[in-house]
XYZ file of C-alpha atoms in Angstrom:
481
model
C 147.380 20.491 279.279
C 145.167 18.317 281.522
C 142.137 20.076 282.505
C 140.861 20.353 286.157
C 137.601 18.924 287.133
C 134.802 21.247 286.718
C 133.649 20.795 290.320
C 136.925 21.652 291.897
C 137.450 24.693 289.525
C 134.011 26.024 290.425
C 134.808 25.443 294.283
C 138.205 26.881 294.589
C 138.925 29.393 291.930
C 137.144 32.412 293.440
C 139.076 31.847 296.720
C 142.447 31.612 294.793
C 141.958 34.808 292.947
C 141.461 36.596 296.169
C 144.519 35.357 297.477
C 146.839 35.674 294.927
C 146.058 39.221 293.972
C 145.429 41.258 290.767
C 148.376 39.403 288.373
C 147.560 36.049 289.803
C 143.806 36.599 289.234
C 144.360 37.810 285.630
C 146.665 34.817 284.768
C 143.607 32.448 286.299
C 141.243 34.674 284.136
C 143.145 33.998 281.107
C 143.551 30.173 282.053
C 139.756 29.861 282.506
C 139.058 31.732 279.155
C 141.407 29.008 277.463
C 139.285 26.343 279.014
C 135.856 27.804 277.962
C 137.527 28.426 274.644
C 138.418 24.941 274.378
C 134.816 23.881 275.424
C 133.252 26.279 272.555
C 135.546 25.119 270.329
C 134.458 21.726 270.824
C 131.008 22.467 270.587
C 131.689 24.375 267.231
C 133.235 21.320 265.760
C 130.288 19.383 266.643
C 128.125 21.782 265.123
C 130.038 21.971 261.880
C 130.039 18.209 262.076
C 126.102 18.278 261.845
C 126.256 21.072 258.918
C 128.533 18.846 256.932
C 126.413 15.749 257.532
C 123.509 17.523 256.427
C 125.430 19.317 253.237
C 126.501 15.624 252.507
C 123.237 13.924 252.889
C 121.124 16.591 251.128
C 123.639 16.891 248.225
C 123.079 12.949 247.693
C 119.525 13.223 248.208
C 119.395 15.851 245.312
C 121.776 13.814 243.195
C 119.353 10.884 243.438
C 116.236 13.158 242.969
C 114.719 11.918 246.332
C 111.606 13.746 247.000
C 108.735 13.283 249.731
C 106.089 10.799 248.951
C 103.074 12.195 247.158
C 99.695 12.858 248.907
C 97.187 10.237 247.399
C 93.860 10.901 246.116
C 91.021 11.221 248.583
C 88.083 8.739 248.463
C 84.725 9.571 249.851
C 84.166 8.359 253.688
C 81.397 5.855 252.413
C 83.999 4.011 249.605
C 86.352 3.966 252.431
C 84.026 2.577 255.155
C 82.997 -0.257 252.126
C 86.565 -1.187 251.701
C 87.416 -1.430 255.182
C 84.334 -3.797 255.601
C 85.583 -5.990 252.651
C 89.127 -6.028 253.602
C 88.355 -7.707 257.141
C 85.432 -9.531 255.972
C 86.079 -13.478 255.793
C 83.032 -13.650 253.152
C 85.680 -12.963 250.538
C 86.982 -16.458 251.372
C 85.917 -19.533 249.368
C 85.714 -21.104 253.072
C 84.697 -18.040 254.840
C 88.098 -18.352 257.095
C 90.280 -15.947 255.648
C 90.131 -12.238 254.935
C 92.617 -9.622 253.317
C 93.552 -8.609 256.837
C 94.563 -12.165 257.717
C 97.556 -11.446 255.977
C 98.031 -7.702 256.031
C 96.759 -6.974 259.563
C 96.885 -3.447 261.035
C 98.260 -5.071 264.313
C 101.065 -6.558 262.342
C 102.360 -3.280 260.318
C 99.978 -4.434 257.396
C 101.670 -7.806 256.954
C 101.564 -10.852 259.142
C 104.986 -11.353 260.970
C 105.534 -14.373 259.203
C 108.189 -15.624 256.480
C 105.194 -17.134 254.560
C 101.635 -16.780 255.427
C 99.072 -19.393 256.438
C 96.367 -19.032 254.018
C 92.747 -20.972 254.032
C 92.049 -23.974 256.069
C 93.791 -23.227 259.089
C 93.265 -25.065 262.261
C 92.441 -22.071 264.244
C 90.515 -19.534 261.939
C 90.595 -16.207 263.442
C 94.368 -16.421 264.537
C 96.638 -14.116 262.872
C 100.624 -13.823 262.435
C 102.551 -16.688 264.340
C 99.535 -17.823 266.320
C 97.783 -18.959 262.865
C 98.478 -22.767 262.462
C 98.714 -24.512 258.838
C 95.740 -26.894 258.397
C 96.755 -30.353 257.455
C 97.432 -31.148 253.873
C 97.619 -27.422 253.083
C 100.804 -25.294 252.019
C 102.301 -22.120 252.947
C 101.707 -19.302 250.614
C 105.050 -19.605 248.639
C 106.037 -15.736 248.996
C 106.064 -13.362 252.256
C 103.053 -10.954 252.592
C 104.209 -7.691 251.640
C 103.411 -4.698 253.814
C 100.974 -2.147 252.346
C 102.062 1.159 252.849
C 101.806 3.965 250.444
C 100.661 1.769 247.487
C 98.619 4.463 246.486
C 101.333 6.638 245.443
C 101.394 7.933 241.855
C 104.661 6.373 241.534
C 103.570 3.028 241.873
C 103.668 0.834 238.804
C 103.565 -2.417 239.597
C 102.251 -4.905 242.364
C 103.357 -8.364 243.763
C 106.773 -9.611 244.065
C 107.006 -10.599 240.691
C 105.140 -7.369 239.057
C 102.489 -9.725 237.431
C 100.445 -7.089 237.915
C 101.540 -3.654 236.150
C 100.635 -0.255 234.748
C 101.770 0.662 231.341
C 102.842 4.256 230.471
C 99.318 4.447 228.784
C 97.266 3.815 231.573
C 96.116 0.553 230.701
C 97.116 -2.424 233.114
C 98.983 -5.734 232.710
C 97.823 -8.601 234.840
C 97.346 -12.569 234.990
C 93.661 -11.867 233.713
C 95.283 -10.335 230.690
C 92.175 -9.302 228.309
C 89.583 -10.835 230.690
C 90.411 -8.092 233.240
C 87.231 -6.262 234.422
C 86.902 -2.665 233.121
C 86.443 -0.027 235.643
C 89.745 -0.659 237.764
C 90.966 2.801 239.180
C 94.296 1.787 239.982
C 97.263 -0.521 239.950
C 96.377 -1.002 243.567
C 92.867 -1.686 242.492
C 93.793 -4.336 240.214
C 96.137 -6.192 242.860
C 93.030 -6.522 245.003
C 91.270 -8.554 242.124
C 93.812 -11.577 242.578
C 94.267 -13.054 246.022
C 90.450 -13.651 246.006
C 91.168 -16.333 243.153
C 94.223 -17.811 244.906
C 92.982 -21.304 246.067
C 95.720 -21.630 249.076
C 95.154 -17.858 249.685
C 91.826 -17.298 249.889
C 89.654 -19.155 247.320
C 89.962 -22.690 248.796
C 90.036 -26.025 246.771
C 87.415 -28.255 245.360
C 85.418 -30.117 247.974
C 86.438 -27.881 250.881
C 83.763 -27.139 253.324
C 83.357 -23.467 254.726
C 83.364 -22.593 258.466
C 79.619 -23.696 258.704
C 80.022 -26.969 257.128
C 78.618 -25.808 253.870
C 80.317 -26.593 250.169
C 82.539 -24.152 249.031
C 81.057 -23.063 245.766
C 84.161 -21.028 244.834
C 86.395 -23.878 244.774
C 84.583 -25.508 242.321
C 85.405 -22.959 239.669
C 88.131 -24.012 236.926
C 90.983 -21.726 238.000
C 90.997 -20.073 234.412
C 87.347 -18.699 235.221
C 88.119 -15.577 236.439
C 84.544 -13.918 235.602
C 82.886 -16.777 237.182
C 84.836 -16.563 240.512
C 84.412 -12.685 240.626
C 80.718 -12.901 239.813
C 79.880 -15.725 242.520
C 81.674 -13.365 245.092
C 79.515 -10.661 243.867
C 76.677 -12.866 244.616
C 77.783 -13.540 248.018
C 78.045 -10.109 248.920
C 74.896 -8.682 247.441
C 73.010 -11.625 249.211
C 74.070 -9.431 252.554
C 71.630 -6.423 253.459
C 74.516 -4.462 254.807
C 76.754 -4.763 251.663
C 73.796 -3.680 249.287
C 73.483 -0.702 251.452
C 77.161 0.049 251.373
C 77.464 -0.571 247.663
C 74.247 1.504 246.808
C 75.674 4.498 249.001
C 79.296 4.188 247.639
C 78.067 3.981 243.966
C 74.853 6.106 243.889
C 74.902 6.245 240.159
C 74.910 2.988 239.129
C 72.048 -0.001 239.617
C 73.338 -2.573 241.957
C 72.950 -5.371 239.329
C 75.434 -3.514 237.104
C 78.093 -3.670 239.821
C 81.069 -5.942 239.750
C 84.092 -7.096 241.556
C 86.042 -4.217 240.084
C 84.102 -1.946 242.292
C 84.769 -3.945 245.402
C 88.464 -3.744 244.535
C 88.369 -0.037 243.887
C 86.889 0.394 247.497
C 89.481 -2.067 249.009
C 91.995 0.236 247.303
C 90.530 3.219 248.988
C 90.748 1.853 252.264
C 94.317 0.887 251.886
C 94.873 4.307 250.641
C 93.296 5.989 253.707
C 94.765 3.807 256.580
C 98.185 2.591 254.837
C 99.643 5.928 253.948
C 102.173 7.406 256.058
C 103.974 10.583 255.295
C 105.698 11.712 258.402
C 108.523 9.310 259.116
C 111.608 11.273 260.661
C 113.028 10.633 257.451
C 109.916 12.472 255.538
C 110.194 15.449 257.995
C 114.125 15.562 256.969
C 112.833 15.564 253.352
C 110.649 18.772 254.177
C 113.702 20.384 255.457
C 113.735 19.797 259.189
C 117.482 19.008 259.715
C 117.055 17.767 263.411
C 114.384 15.138 262.642
C 117.321 12.723 261.971
C 120.098 11.723 264.783
C 123.713 11.915 263.814
C 123.781 8.206 263.399
C 120.842 8.338 260.975
C 122.183 10.924 258.867
C 125.868 8.968 258.660
C 123.420 5.875 257.386
C 121.725 7.835 255.211
C 124.976 9.141 253.737
C 125.986 5.448 253.419
C 122.763 4.217 251.829
C 122.790 7.055 249.183
C 126.659 6.901 248.905
C 129.259 4.187 249.590
C 126.964 1.291 250.848
C 125.102 1.450 247.239
C 121.699 0.900 248.549
C 120.271 3.385 246.117
C 121.159 1.153 243.202
C 118.057 -0.476 243.729
C 116.260 1.410 246.756
C 115.851 4.614 244.573
C 113.614 7.463 244.237
C 110.756 8.632 246.196
C 109.506 5.178 247.194
C 112.926 3.659 247.731
C 112.569 1.084 245.025
C 113.429 0.856 241.495
C 110.489 -1.660 241.115
C 112.703 -3.841 238.877
C 113.711 -7.196 239.579
C 117.105 -8.649 241.107
C 118.648 -11.760 242.048
C 120.267 -10.999 245.392
C 120.955 -14.701 246.370
C 118.313 -15.119 248.797
C 118.034 -18.812 249.991
C 115.211 -21.027 248.419
C 112.614 -22.259 250.943
C 108.814 -22.806 251.071
C 106.891 -24.917 249.048
C 108.066 -23.303 245.748
C 105.618 -21.885 243.130
C 104.418 -22.958 239.675
C 105.558 -25.882 237.596
C 109.357 -25.582 238.844
C 108.234 -26.206 242.551
C 109.897 -26.799 245.200
C 111.800 -23.796 243.305
C 110.639 -20.242 242.957
C 111.953 -18.772 240.089
C 110.502 -15.364 240.546
C 109.989 -12.851 237.826
C 110.949 -15.658 235.260
C 107.685 -17.312 236.068
C 106.154 -14.352 234.305
C 108.269 -13.316 231.444
C 110.351 -16.556 230.936
C 113.275 -14.517 230.679
C 116.477 -16.538 231.976
C 118.160 -13.441 233.254
C 115.176 -12.821 235.552
C 115.534 -16.360 237.142
C 115.499 -16.125 241.094
C 114.779 -12.225 240.606
C 112.169 -10.507 242.609
C 111.112 -7.060 242.515
C 112.981 -4.534 245.080
C 110.776 -3.809 248.048
C 110.106 -0.209 249.141
C 111.269 0.479 252.880
C 108.750 2.797 254.450
C 108.478 1.264 257.949
C 110.615 -1.235 257.028
C 111.769 -1.950 260.455
C 108.343 -2.732 261.748
C 107.637 -5.221 258.747
C 109.859 -8.198 258.887
C 110.561 -11.022 258.281
C 112.483 -9.568 255.325
C 113.047 -10.875 251.752
C 110.633 -12.395 249.300
C 110.347 -15.333 251.425
C 110.949 -13.818 254.742
C 114.238 -15.637 254.975
C 115.655 -13.018 257.505
C 113.275 -12.720 260.425
C 115.414 -11.863 263.542
C 117.765 -8.936 262.653
C 117.450 -6.320 259.962
C 121.346 -6.397 260.135
C 121.446 -9.565 259.003
C 119.887 -8.366 255.600
C 122.336 -5.495 255.378
C 125.006 -8.266 255.761
C 123.423 -10.367 253.295
C 123.462 -7.754 250.390
C 127.467 -7.240 251.568
C 128.530 -10.507 250.501
C 125.260 -12.583 249.074
C 127.359 -15.778 247.762
C 128.710 -15.989 251.259
C 125.546 -15.507 253.224
C 123.724 -17.712 250.909
C 126.321 -20.573 251.332
C 126.418 -20.099 255.035
C 122.469 -19.439 255.748
C 121.730 -20.746 259.411
C 117.885 -21.306 259.309
C 117.746 -21.918 263.112
C 119.024 -18.683 263.952
C 118.062 -16.502 260.859
C 114.529 -17.991 259.934
C 112.104 -17.209 262.693
C 109.480 -19.639 261.254
C 110.482 -22.876 262.594
C 108.079 -25.023 260.442
C 109.913 -23.891 257.431
C 113.392 -24.894 258.635
C 113.254 -28.278 256.944
C 112.202 -26.640 253.737
C 115.289 -24.704 252.920
C 117.045 -26.161 249.760
C 120.937 -26.322 250.550
C 121.994 -28.494 247.678
C 124.553 -27.530 245.659
C 122.909 -27.383 242.344
C 120.245 -25.137 243.708
C 122.923 -22.955 245.390
C 124.931 -22.647 241.995
C 122.159 -21.773 240.256
C 121.168 -19.204 242.222
C 124.877 -17.784 242.160
C 124.840 -18.118 238.514
C 122.401 -15.756 237.776
C 123.476 -12.924 240.723
C 123.153 -9.401 240.002
C 126.916 -8.920 240.243
C 126.974 -4.988 239.597
C 124.848 -4.816 243.053
C 127.934 -6.139 245.136
C 129.111 -2.978 246.942
C 132.296 -2.395 248.973
C 132.687 -3.946 252.542
C 131.300 -2.027 255.478
C 132.492 -2.351 258.986
C 130.030 -3.207 261.768
C 129.382 0.538 262.862
C 128.300 1.569 259.164
C 126.161 -1.466 259.215
C 124.489 -0.057 262.491
C 124.529 3.362 261.065
C 122.640 1.841 257.999
C 120.139 0.108 260.331
C 119.505 3.400 262.337
C 118.735 4.755 259.128
C 116.100 2.332 258.367
C 114.472 2.673 261.602
C 114.279 6.697 260.458
C 111.940 5.418 258.159
C 109.110 4.448 260.737
C 106.178 6.650 260.821
C 105.768 7.890 264.607
C 103.078 5.909 266.529
C 102.613 3.781 263.728
C 101.150 1.174 265.532
C 98.712 2.991 267.502
C 97.639 4.735 264.550
C 96.911 1.458 262.698
C 94.589 0.451 265.196
C 92.041 2.658 263.953
C 91.957 0.692 260.536
C 90.018 -2.046 262.483
C 86.264 -2.179 262.166
C 84.123 -3.310 264.944
C 81.967 -5.588 262.728
C 81.424 -6.501 259.313
C 78.159 -7.011 257.405
C 78.481 -10.699 257.077
C 78.400 -11.059 260.836
C 81.662 -13.479 260.591
C 84.263 -12.719 263.428
C 87.208 -10.213 262.575
C 90.591 -11.777 262.369
C 92.883 -10.672 265.433
C 89.774 -10.019 267.697
């Protein structure tokens, strides 16, 4: 039966009932009830569909042990304040032109919106993100600057794309420093903060470099293996500044200043990151707390795909949405490369020399992922989160058909993409084939993208602005201001 338009029914039904009498009115009354009943049936079906989606999604979440992220340890306000200053102060850079925030800026969702970062020696110190221009005779950082969200969770046991920093079950740490790692580090996040300052391309600079004032960069003169010398020289820099002496004295009141080491600075940086880069209230986190209306229907459908048919949970598992393992998913090779195999970057293989880990990189976490592109270990995909999903569906096809002009947002890197058949076959030869899932429709890809958007904390960018200090003790300018 075709329904009459609602406006006609409302306008004319009363008059017709009066005109046709009691019997006709009864017929029209039954007819009207049938219409209303059909509407109510549609509403009930929609409600049942929502309930069924919730039942399916919550069953999958329970099956995979997905729980809300833990609330991290609270640090003293003065320790956080010290860490904030250190995080934004270019004094930690050999050339005094790069800070931690340069590549992990709150304005850019704790990353830098670049496929590969620009480190020391830029043409325009102070600029961040796509505005920062690489200096002549400098190289791009070989890997994408990761976001910093929720890194203080107790579930984190590794750091960096290749997990060269990790925490053992007994609480001790693995790091490039080996037995030379300074004592007193409080977490794997603190250990991570020890190493960007040692990297020549990221923060330390090279032999013969001059700082922004035209003075010799003394940090660049140290041998790469002299980690203690570098860390000690950094503390000498900091303790020569009255503002830092006061901050360190207040943050560590029970220890003499001359006994403090860069490990204490790293602990303070980690305390800052804990406070300002922890997000616990995305729509997905609210859903994990039991709020059924926190997710849209499309996001719930995407979640069911994520934890079901699409197989994303094979690697993006658990509370952090990462198994913290290393996988070769066929990402195109681009950039300067890393280590003795340049221009290739062999990933985890460079750490453990295990042939099974060639071109393998750690599974990234996904909180706020829609705001933290470009994606992949080298930022190969920077324009469309759906492209990342499609690559996972058919990595060989997308590796061979990769279009840097359309998919790589950083134009300076277009010419660095390795498209030779030898490299492509080497990547394909060590793919994690069990990860290959069944095909998805475009609608299903859209649902997955919507689900990934549900991982973004509300008002994220506005909230992150509170992480930016007005000034730092060295008096150097703050990047991005």
